[in-house]
Coordinates of C-alpha atoms in Angstrom, one line a residue:
Chain A
M195 CA 34.1 -4.4 -4.2
R196 CA 36.8 -3.8 -7.6
R197 CA 35.7 -6.8 -8.2
Y198 CA 32.0 -6.7 -7.8
F199 CA 32.3 -3.2 -9.8
L200 CA 34.6 -4.6 -12.8
L201 CA 31.6 -7.6 -13.5
A202 CA 28.8 -4.9 -13.4
S203 CA 30.7 -2.9 -16.2
A204 CA 32.1 -6.3 -17.9
E205 CA 27.4 -6.9 -17.5
F206 CA 27.5 -3.1 -19.2
R207 CA 28.7 -3.4 -22.3
R208 CA 27.8 -7.0 -23.3
Q209 CA 24.3 -5.6 -22.7
S210 CA 24.7 -2.7 -25.1
T211 CA 26.1 -4.8 -27.1
Y212 CA 22.9 -5.6 -28.6
R213 CA 21.9 -2.6 -30.2
L214 CA 18.7 -3.8 -32.7
A215 CA 17.7 -5.9 -29.7
L216 CA 17.6 -1.8 -27.7
A217 CA 15.8 -0.4 -30.1
A218 CA 13.0 -3.5 -30.8
G219 CA 12.4 -3.1 -27.2
V220 CA 11.9 0.6 -27.3
F221 CA 9.8 0.8 -30.5
T222 CA 8.2 -2.0 -28.2
N223 CA 8.0 -0.2 -25.2
S224 CA 6.1 2.8 -27.1
I225 CA 3.5 1.6 -28.1
F226 CA 2.4 -0.6 -25.8
G227 CA 2.5 3.3 -24.1
F228 CA 0.0 4.3 -26.1
I229 CA -2.3 1.5 -25.6
R230 CA -2.0 1.4 -21.6
F231 CA -1.9 5.7 -21.6
S232 CA -5.3 4.7 -24.0
V233 CA -7.5 2.6 -21.5
F234 CA -6.1 4.5 -18.6
Y235 CA -7.4 7.5 -19.6
A236 CA -11.1 6.0 -21.4
A237 CA -11.3 5.4 -17.4
L238 CA -10.3 8.5 -16.1
I239 CA -13.1 10.0 -18.7
G240 CA -15.7 7.3 -17.6
A241 CA -15.3 7.8 -13.8
G242 CA -15.4 12.4 -14.9
G243 CA -11.6 13.0 -14.8
T244 CA -9.9 10.6 -12.2
I245 CA -9.5 8.4 -10.1
A246 CA -7.0 8.0 -7.3
G247 CA -5.9 11.7 -7.0
Y248 CA -4.5 10.3 -11.3
D249 CA -5.3 13.1 -13.8
K250 CA -5.3 12.8 -17.1
A251 CA -0.3 14.7 -16.9
E252 CA -0.9 12.1 -13.8
A253 CA -1.8 9.5 -15.7
S254 CA 0.1 9.3 -18.7
T255 CA 3.3 9.8 -16.7
Y256 CA 2.3 6.8 -14.2
V257 CA 2.7 4.7 -18.0
W258 CA 5.2 6.1 -19.5
L259 CA 7.5 6.3 -16.1
G260 CA 6.0 2.3 -16.2
Q261 CA 7.5 1.4 -19.6
G262 CA 10.3 3.5 -19.6
L263 CA 11.9 0.9 -15.7
L264 CA 10.4 -1.7 -16.8
A265 CA 13.9 -2.8 -19.0
G266 CA 15.5 -1.0 -16.0
I267 CA 14.1 -2.8 -13.3
G268 CA 14.2 -6.5 -14.5
L269 CA 10.7 -8.0 -14.4
M270 CA 11.5 -10.3 -16.9
S271 CA 12.8 -13.4 -15.6
Q272 CA 16.0 -14.7 -16.0
H273 CA 16.6 -18.5 -15.6
E274 CA 20.8 -18.2 -15.5
V275 CA 21.4 -19.3 -11.8
S276 CA 19.1 -22.4 -11.8
E277 CA 20.6 -24.0 -15.6
R278 CA 24.0 -23.5 -13.9
V279 CA 22.5 -25.3 -11.3
R280 CA 21.4 -28.5 -13.8
T281 CA 24.2 -28.6 -16.4
G282 CA 26.3 -28.8 -12.0
E283 CA 28.5 -25.8 -13.0
I284 CA 27.7 -23.7 -9.6
A285 CA 29.8 -25.8 -8.1
I286 CA 32.6 -24.7 -9.3
D287 CA 30.9 -20.9 -9.2
L288 CA 30.9 -21.3 -5.5
S289 CA 34.7 -22.9 -5.4
R290 CA 35.6 -19.4 -7.0
P291 CA 36.5 -16.2 -4.1
L292 CA 33.4 -14.0 -4.9
D293 CA 30.8 -14.4 -3.7
L294 CA 27.5 -16.0 -6.0
Q295 CA 24.9 -14.0 -5.1
L296 CA 27.2 -10.8 -4.7
S297 CA 28.2 -11.2 -8.2
Y298 CA 25.3 -11.6 -9.5
W299 CA 23.5 -7.8 -8.1
A300 CA 27.0 -6.5 -9.0
R301 CA 25.6 -7.9 -13.1
D302 CA 22.3 -7.1 -12.6
F303 CA 23.1 -3.4 -11.2
G304 CA 25.1 -2.9 -14.8
R305 CA 22.1 -4.2 -16.6
A306 CA 20.5 -2.1 -14.9
A307 CA 22.8 0.6 -15.6
L308 CA 22.9 0.6 -19.0
M309 CA 18.8 -0.4 -19.6
L310 CA 17.6 2.2 -17.8
P311 CA 19.4 5.0 -20.1
A312 CA 19.0 2.5 -23.3
R313 CA 15.3 2.6 -22.6
G314 CA 14.4 4.7 -20.8
L315 CA 14.6 8.1 -21.7
L316 CA 13.2 7.0 -25.4
P317 CA 9.4 6.2 -24.6
L318 CA 9.7 8.9 -21.7
I319 CA 10.5 11.9 -24.0
I320 CA 7.9 9.8 -26.5
G321 CA 5.2 10.5 -23.8
A322 CA 6.2 14.5 -23.0
L323 CA 5.9 15.2 -26.9
T324 CA 2.7 13.5 -27.4
T325 CA 0.4 13.0 -23.9
G326 CA 2.3 14.9 -21.8
L327 CA 4.1 14.4 -18.8
A328 CA 3.1 15.8 -14.8
L329 CA 6.7 17.3 -13.8
P330 CA 7.0 16.8 -10.0
D331 CA 7.9 20.5 -7.9
S332 CA 9.5 18.8 -5.4
W333 CA 13.4 19.1 -6.3
T334 CA 13.9 16.1 -3.7
A335 CA 12.3 13.4 -5.9
A336 CA 15.0 13.9 -8.7
P337 CA 17.5 12.3 -6.1
L338 CA 14.8 10.2 -4.0
G339 CA 13.7 8.7 -7.1
L340 CA 17.1 7.7 -7.6
F341 CA 17.8 6.1 -4.8
S342 CA 14.4 4.3 -4.6
L343 CA 15.2 3.0 -8.7
A344 CA 18.1 1.0 -7.2
C345 CA 16.3 -0.2 -4.3
A346 CA 12.9 -2.0 -7.0
V347 CA 16.5 -3.0 -9.2
S348 CA 17.7 -4.7 -6.0
I349 CA 14.0 -6.3 -5.0
S350 CA 13.5 -7.1 -8.3
F351 CA 17.1 -9.2 -8.1
L352 CA 16.7 -10.7 -4.9
L353 CA 13.7 -11.8 -5.5
R354 CA 14.3 -13.8 -9.5
Y355 CA 17.8 -14.9 -7.7
G356 CA 14.9 -16.2 -5.4
V357 CA 13.1 -18.4 -7.7
N358 CA 16.2 -19.6 -9.2
L359 CA 16.9 -21.6 -6.8
I360 CA 14.5 -23.5 -5.5
S361 CA 16.4 -25.3 -9.0
F362 CA 18.2 -26.3 -5.9
W363 CA 14.6 -28.8 -4.5
T364 CA 13.2 -29.6 -7.8
F365 CA 14.0 -29.7 -11.6
D366 CA 11.7 -28.0 -12.6
V367 CA 11.7 -24.2 -11.9
Q368 CA 9.3 -23.3 -14.9
G369 CA 6.7 -23.6 -13.0
Y370 CA 7.9 -21.5 -10.3
A371 CA 8.9 -18.9 -12.7
N372 CA 5.5 -18.6 -14.4
L373 CA 3.3 -18.1 -11.1
Y374 CA 5.9 -15.4 -9.3
L375 CA 5.6 -13.0 -13.1
L376 CA 1.8 -13.8 -13.0
L377 CA 1.8 -12.3 -8.6
M378 CA 4.1 -10.2 -10.0
S379 CA 2.3 -8.0 -12.6
L380 CA -0.3 -8.1 -10.9
L381 CA 0.4 -6.9 -7.9
S382 CA 3.5 -4.2 -8.5
G383 CA 0.8 -1.6 -10.4
F384 CA 2.5 -3.1 -13.2
Y385 CA -0.8 -3.3 -15.0
V386 CA -2.9 -0.3 -13.5
P387 CA -1.9 1.3 -9.8
V388 CA -1.3 -0.2 -7.2
H389 CA -3.8 2.4 -5.9
I390 CA -7.1 2.6 -7.8
F391 CA -7.4 -1.9 -6.8
P392 CA -10.0 -2.6 -4.6
G393 CA -9.4 -2.8 -0.7
W394 CA -9.5 -6.4 -0.8
L395 CA -7.1 -6.7 -4.1
Q396 CA -4.7 -3.7 -1.8
T397 CA -4.2 -5.1 1.3
I398 CA -2.3 -8.1 -0.2
A399 CA -0.7 -6.3 -2.7
Q400 CA 0.5 -4.3 0.3
A401 CA 1.5 -7.5 1.9
S402 CA 4.0 -8.3 -0.9
P403 CA 7.2 -6.9 -2.1
F404 CA 6.2 -5.8 -5.1
P405 CA 4.6 -3.0 -5.5
S406 CA 7.7 -1.9 -3.8
M407 CA 9.5 -2.9 -7.3
F408 CA 7.2 -0.5 -9.6
Q409 CA 5.3 1.7 -8.1
S410 CA 7.3 2.6 -5.1
P411 CA 10.1 4.4 -7.6
I412 CA 7.5 5.6 -9.5
D413 CA 4.9 7.1 -7.9
V414 CA 8.7 8.6 -5.6
I415 CA 10.4 9.6 -8.9
S416 CA 6.3 11.1 -10.5
G417 CA 6.5 13.2 -7.2
R418 CA 3.2 11.6 -5.6
V419 CA 4.5 11.3 -2.6
I420 CA 7.3 13.2 -1.4
G421 CA 9.2 14.9 2.0
G422 CA 8.3 12.4 4.6
A423 CA 6.3 9.9 2.6
A424 CA 8.8 9.0 0.1
L425 CA 11.3 8.4 3.4
Q426 CA 8.5 5.9 4.3
V427 CA 8.6 4.8 1.1
I428 CA 11.6 3.8 0.3
G429 CA 12.0 2.3 4.3
V430 CA 9.5 -0.5 3.4
Q431 CA 11.8 -1.6 0.1
L432 CA 15.0 -1.8 2.2
I433 CA 13.7 -3.7 4.9
W434 CA 11.9 -6.2 1.8
I435 CA 15.6 -5.6 0.6
A436 CA 16.8 -7.1 4.3
V437 CA 14.3 -9.8 4.3
L438 CA 15.0 -10.5 0.6
V439 CA 18.0 -11.2 2.3
L440 CA 17.5 -13.1 4.6
I441 CA 15.6 -15.5 3.1
T442 CA 18.0 -16.3 -0.5
R443 CA 20.9 -16.4 2.4
L444 CA 19.5 -19.0 4.7
M445 CA 17.9 -21.1 0.7
M446 CA 21.4 -20.3 0.0
W447 CA 23.5 -22.1 3.5
R448 CA 20.9 -25.0 3.1
A449 CA 21.2 -25.8 -0.5
Q450 CA 25.5 -26.2 0.4
S451 CA 24.7 -28.5 2.5
R452 CA 23.1 -30.6 0.5
L453 CA 25.7 -30.1 -2.1
V454 CA 27.9 -31.3 0.3
V455 CA 26.1 -34.7 0.8
Q456 CA 25.2 -35.1 -2.7
G457 CA 28.7 -34.6 -3.9
G458 CA 30.8 -36.7 -1.2
Chain B
M298 CA -10.0 -46.2 -59.8
A299 CA -9.1 -47.4 -56.7
E300 CA -8.2 -49.9 -57.8
L301 CA -4.9 -47.4 -60.3
Q302 CA -4.0 -46.1 -57.4
S303 CA -3.2 -48.4 -54.5
V304 CA -1.3 -49.7 -57.3
R305 CA 1.1 -46.6 -58.1
R306 CA 0.8 -46.0 -54.7
D307 CA 4.3 -46.9 -53.7
P308 CA 4.0 -48.9 -49.8
T309 CA 7.5 -47.2 -48.2
S310 CA 5.6 -44.1 -48.6
I311 CA 2.6 -41.9 -46.4
S312 CA 0.8 -39.6 -47.1
V313 CA 1.3 -35.9 -46.7
R314 CA -1.7 -36.1 -44.4
E315 CA -0.5 -39.2 -42.6
S316 CA 2.6 -38.0 -41.7
Y317 CA 1.9 -35.0 -40.3
A318 CA -1.1 -36.4 -38.2
T319 CA 1.7 -38.8 -37.1
V320 CA 4.1 -36.5 -35.5
L321 CA 0.7 -34.6 -34.1
R322 CA -0.5 -37.7 -32.5
S323 CA 3.1 -38.3 -31.5
R324 CA 3.6 -34.5 -30.4
I325 CA 0.6 -34.4 -27.9
R326 CA 1.3 -38.4 -26.5
A327 CA 4.7 -37.1 -25.4
Q328 CA 2.9 -33.7 -23.4
L329 CA 0.0 -36.1 -21.5
T330 CA 3.1 -38.8 -20.9
Y331 CA 3.7 -36.3 -17.2
R332 CA 0.4 -35.7 -15.8
S333 CA 0.9 -33.1 -13.2
S334 CA 3.8 -30.6 -16.0
F335 CA 1.1 -31.1 -18.3
W336 CA -2.0 -30.1 -15.8
I337 CA 0.3 -27.8 -14.1
N338 CA 1.3 -26.2 -17.2
A339 CA -2.9 -26.1 -18.3
V340 CA -3.8 -24.4 -15.1
N341 CA -0.8 -21.8 -15.6
S342 CA -2.3 -20.9 -19.0
F343 CA -5.7 -20.6 -18.2
F344 CA -4.5 -17.5 -15.2
T345 CA -2.4 -15.9 -17.5
G346 CA -5.3 -15.5 -19.3
A347 CA -8.1 -14.6 -16.4
L348 CA -4.6 -12.2 -14.8
E349 CA -5.2 -10.2 -18.0
F350 CA -9.0 -9.5 -17.6
V351 CA -7.2 -7.8 -14.0
E352 CA -6.8 -5.0 -15.4
I353 CA -10.5 -4.4 -17.3
Y354 CA -11.6 -5.0 -13.3
V355 CA -9.8 -3.2 -11.9
L356 CA -10.8 -0.4 -13.5
L357 CA -13.8 -0.9 -14.1
T358 CA -14.2 -0.8 -10.3
N359 CA -13.1 2.7 -10.8
T360 CA -16.1 4.0 -13.6
P361 CA -19.1 2.3 -14.6
T362 CA -18.3 2.0 -18.1
L363 CA -15.1 1.8 -19.7
G364 CA -15.6 3.5 -23.6
G365 CA -18.9 3.3 -23.7
M366 CA -19.1 -0.7 -22.3
T367 CA -20.3 -1.6 -19.1
F368 CA -18.6 -4.2 -16.9
G369 CA -20.0 -7.3 -18.7
Q370 CA -19.7 -5.9 -22.2
A371 CA -16.2 -5.3 -22.2
T372 CA -15.6 -9.0 -20.5
L373 CA -17.7 -10.2 -23.4
V374 CA -15.3 -8.7 -25.7
F375 CA -12.6 -9.6 -23.3
G376 CA -13.9 -13.5 -23.5
L377 CA -14.9 -13.8 -28.4
A378 CA -11.0 -12.5 -28.5
N379 CA -9.6 -13.8 -25.5
L380 CA -10.9 -17.7 -27.6
G381 CA -9.8 -16.4 -30.3
F382 CA -6.5 -15.4 -29.9
S383 CA -5.6 -19.0 -27.6
L384 CA -7.0 -20.7 -30.7
A385 CA -4.3 -19.3 -32.6
D386 CA -2.1 -19.5 -30.4
L387 CA -2.4 -23.0 -29.6
I388 CA -1.9 -23.5 -33.4
F389 CA 0.6 -21.0 -34.6
G390 CA 2.2 -19.6 -31.2
Q391 CA 5.9 -21.6 -31.9
T392 CA 6.5 -19.1 -34.8
D393 CA 8.0 -17.3 -31.6
Q394 CA 10.3 -19.3 -31.2
I395 CA 12.0 -18.6 -35.0
P396 CA 14.9 -17.0 -33.9
R397 CA 15.0 -19.9 -31.3
Y398 CA 15.4 -22.5 -34.3
I399 CA 17.8 -20.5 -36.2
R400 CA 20.3 -20.6 -33.8
E401 CA 20.4 -24.3 -33.2
G402 CA 20.0 -24.7 -36.5
K403 CA 17.0 -27.0 -36.6
L404 CA 15.5 -24.2 -39.5
E405 CA 18.1 -25.5 -41.8
A406 CA 16.4 -29.1 -41.4
F407 CA 12.9 -28.1 -42.0
L408 CA 13.7 -26.3 -45.3
V409 CA 15.6 -29.4 -47.0
R410 CA 12.2 -31.4 -45.9
P411 CA 9.6 -32.2 -48.7
M412 CA 7.3 -30.2 -46.2
P413 CA 6.9 -26.1 -46.1
V414 CA 8.6 -24.8 -43.2
L415 CA 5.0 -23.3 -41.1
A416 CA 3.4 -26.8 -41.2
Q417 CA 6.6 -28.4 -40.1
M418 CA 6.4 -25.2 -37.9
I419 CA 3.8 -25.9 -36.5
T420 CA 3.7 -29.9 -35.3
S421 CA 7.2 -29.8 -34.5
D422 CA 5.7 -28.2 -30.8
F423 CA 2.0 -28.3 -31.0
Q424 CA 1.5 -27.0 -27.2
L425 CA -1.7 -28.1 -25.5
R426 CA -1.5 -27.2 -22.7
R427 CA -2.7 -23.9 -23.6
V428 CA -6.1 -25.1 -24.3
G429 CA -5.7 -24.1 -21.0
R430 CA -6.8 -20.9 -21.4
A431 CA -8.8 -21.4 -24.7
L432 CA -11.1 -22.4 -22.2
L433 CA -11.3 -20.0 -20.3
G434 CA -12.3 -17.5 -22.9
L435 CA -15.0 -20.1 -23.8
L436 CA -15.9 -20.4 -20.3
V437 CA -15.9 -16.2 -20.1
A438 CA -18.3 -15.6 -23.2
I439 CA -21.0 -18.6 -22.5
A440 CA -21.3 -16.7 -19.1
M441 CA -21.6 -12.9 -20.6
V442 CA -24.2 -14.5 -23.0
F443 CA -25.8 -15.2 -19.8
W444 CA -25.3 -12.2 -17.7
L445 CA -26.0 -9.8 -20.3
D446 CA -29.9 -11.5 -21.5
L447 CA -28.3 -11.6 -25.3
D448 CA -31.0 -11.6 -26.8
L449 CA -30.1 -15.6 -29.2
S450 CA -31.6 -14.0 -33.1
A451 CA -29.7 -16.0 -35.6
Q452 CA -27.8 -12.8 -35.8
N453 CA -26.3 -12.9 -32.6
I454 CA -25.5 -16.8 -32.6
Y455 CA -23.7 -16.2 -35.6
L456 CA -22.0 -13.7 -34.6
L457 CA -21.2 -15.1 -31.4
I458 CA -19.9 -19.0 -33.5
T459 CA -18.2 -17.0 -36.1
T460 CA -16.5 -14.3 -33.9
P461 CA -13.6 -16.8 -32.6
I462 CA -13.0 -18.5 -35.5
Y463 CA -12.9 -15.2 -37.8
G464 CA -10.4 -13.6 -34.3
A465 CA -8.4 -16.9 -34.2
A466 CA -8.0 -16.4 -38.2
I467 CA -6.5 -13.2 -38.0
Y468 CA -4.6 -13.3 -34.2
A469 CA -2.9 -17.0 -37.2
A470 CA -2.1 -13.8 -39.2
L471 CA -0.2 -11.9 -36.7
F472 CA 1.7 -14.5 -35.9
V473 CA 2.7 -15.9 -39.1
L474 CA 3.6 -11.7 -40.2
A475 CA 6.4 -11.4 -37.1
G476 CA 7.4 -14.9 -37.5
G477 CA 8.9 -13.5 -41.5
I478 CA 10.0 -10.3 -40.0
Q479 CA 12.2 -12.7 -37.7
F480 CA 13.8 -13.9 -40.6
W481 CA 15.8 -10.5 -41.0
I482 CA 15.9 -9.2 -38.1
I483 CA 17.6 -12.1 -35.7
D484 CA 17.1 -10.4 -32.1
G485 CA 14.1 -8.1 -33.4
S486 CA 12.0 -10.6 -31.6
E487 CA 10.6 -7.0 -29.3
F488 CA 9.5 -5.1 -32.4
T489 CA 7.1 -7.9 -33.9
N490 CA 5.7 -8.3 -30.3
A491 CA 4.3 -5.3 -30.8
F492 CA 1.9 -6.2 -33.4
V493 CA 1.3 -9.8 -31.8
Y494 CA 1.2 -8.5 -27.8
G495 CA 0.6 -4.9 -28.2
G496 CA -2.5 -6.0 -31.0
S497 CA -3.5 -9.0 -29.1
Y498 CA -3.6 -6.6 -25.8
A499 CA -5.8 -3.8 -28.2
G500 CA -8.2 -7.0 -29.7
H501 CA -9.2 -7.7 -25.7
L502 CA -10.2 -4.3 -24.9
P503 CA -13.1 -2.2 -25.8
G504 CA -12.0 -0.6 -29.4
S505 CA -12.9 2.9 -28.3
V506 CA -10.4 3.1 -24.9
L507 CA -7.9 3.3 -27.7
L508 CA -6.9 7.2 -28.7
A509 CA -7.7 7.7 -32.5
P510 CA -4.0 6.9 -34.3
L511 CA -4.3 3.8 -32.6
R512 CA -8.1 2.7 -33.5
V513 CA -7.3 2.9 -37.3
L514 CA -4.0 1.3 -36.9
F515 CA -5.2 -2.5 -35.2
T516 CA -8.5 -1.7 -37.5
F517 CA -7.4 -1.1 -40.6
V518 CA -3.1 -2.5 -40.6
F519 CA -3.8 -5.1 -38.1
P520 CA -7.1 -5.6 -37.4
V521 CA -8.4 -6.8 -33.8
T522 CA -10.5 -4.7 -33.4
V523 CA -12.4 -7.4 -35.8
T524 CA -12.3 -10.4 -33.2
A525 CA -14.5 -9.4 -31.0
Y526 CA -15.2 -5.6 -29.9
L527 CA -16.8 -5.2 -33.6
P528 CA -18.8 -7.9 -33.2
C529 CA -19.3 -7.6 -30.0
L530 CA -20.7 -3.5 -31.1
L531 CA -23.6 -5.4 -33.2
I532 CA -24.6 -8.0 -30.8
L533 CA -24.8 -5.9 -28.1
G534 CA -27.0 -3.0 -30.7
L535 CA -24.4 -0.1 -30.0
D536 CA -22.9 2.6 -31.8
G537 CA -19.4 2.1 -32.7
P538 CA -17.1 5.1 -31.9
T539 CA -15.7 7.7 -34.3
F540 CA -13.2 5.6 -37.0
L541 CA -15.5 2.4 -35.9
P542 CA -19.0 1.8 -37.4
A543 CA -20.5 -0.7 -36.0
W544 CA -21.6 -2.2 -39.2
L545 CA -17.6 -3.0 -39.8
G546 CA -17.7 -5.9 -37.1
W547 CA -19.9 -7.7 -40.8
F548 CA -16.6 -7.5 -42.9
A549 CA -14.4 -9.6 -40.2
P550 CA -14.1 -12.2 -43.5
V551 CA -12.9 -8.9 -45.6
F552 CA -11.0 -8.7 -42.6
A553 CA -9.1 -12.0 -42.3
V554 CA -8.2 -12.7 -45.4
W555 CA -6.2 -9.4 -45.4
S556 CA -4.0 -10.2 -43.3
W557 CA -3.4 -13.4 -44.6
L558 CA -2.8 -11.7 -47.3
L559 CA 0.0 -9.4 -45.5
A560 CA 1.3 -12.5 -43.1
Y561 CA 1.9 -15.0 -46.4
L562 CA 3.6 -12.0 -48.3
I563 CA 5.6 -11.5 -45.2
W564 CA 6.5 -14.9 -44.8
R565 CA 7.4 -15.7 -48.4
L566 CA 9.3 -12.8 -48.4
G567 CA 10.6 -14.3 -45.4
V568 CA 11.7 -17.9 -45.8
R569 CA 13.7 -16.7 -49.1
H570 CA 15.5 -13.9 -47.3
Y571 CA 16.9 -16.6 -45.8
T572 CA 17.6 -19.5 -47.7
G573 CA 19.0 -16.4 -49.7
A574 CA 21.2 -15.8 -47.2
G575 CA 21.5 -18.9 -45.1
G576 CA 23.5 -20.1 -48.4

């Protein structure tokens, strides 16, 4: 356990050295936040004030929470594992007395622990000062929200890790990574909330793990879902974590048996 | 006269234009070698563009008009902006890679060769696969011309043809501008994304949805509303919102020249700054 904690804190420190990149990220997130709020707000005006329970303040909260959590949840893909598979260094990783998946998972938590406050707070403050935020009226929103956020970080990690593992079977995972990015940004609620999708698209989204990594934590933190409904949302997230752990473990198990055959 | 020139010409040297053509041809041939990979990437590029359209589609299933535009009208804006952007991306998208070029020391190699750095960068990694997205923009724009049953007057034909061209010029200037800034701040590629990708995002939307400060920023500093929205107002015979009168659409060439002036200055300063610091 201690070893994984050390890995997480090392990743936290590594990420914190890129100060200029952090500042640049906050700036860009804010510009995108203003554009995203603009278009959502224009749609609200066109629809007569509200869409699916989103009024001006709720829309603003949705957009700025999303911009704040973007880097923390880690929506963008990373290629380190597939890169190590390609170069063969993965064999060294596997011989270490650490679980490969757990060590990457711990590092991803270290990254998120830095990114959430470093890149999350400022966009939220900018949003509160300019377009306004709707604060949740339930005191459970914050603790449940934090837990939901930790689940979202895990789901995002497991999906990216799974895409990386495909490199055991094919040389070029770039195509799969692009496809993942495409589906994720559409179905997670990254552009517009899943709640305002037309029915058929909502059904597809709800059947995928993607809303659990973006829409769900935003819903719980902003207090759109409270009490039993919030617990239900978190329950779905936990089920996805279990399913994704199972799938990635299976993939790794198959991949390792292939590795042995090739290495023999 | 022709004889004189041929005598003076050194048989071992090739003209600058020929050398560019050779590099470009080799880049295109290399990409077409792996046919399946090329097609997968081209299709991906098509769908990346389509995905950005889903946001407008979803919003317009919830409201009859977005920023005063109907579904077809907003789609025409999207199609024309997308065509302009993807043409610029096809040719100038590589300026994104400057931080990588600097890290790998490729930039030094560019600097010692007797060709402009920008020209070398364009030809070094010409991505033909991005053509998929340009095709999407073209198809969407043509479909909307029929869907909206546009009056094909001389004015509209002129605007429909020139808009993607000036649009491509403006987006290309943004790519070059962002590249120029990256010579200073290596870690700051995300900073320039705000203009290039934020600008492209804003340019694909009906400009009337933008909050007033953004309207001014994305028209008079980074003129992306000119890449589709303003000319579309003229084509559709609509009035513009505050700060964005429709007649501004006629000034697309002026906006294109302005954005290239800005890009040229920043790029030149950037390259000079880099040689000064790199020693």
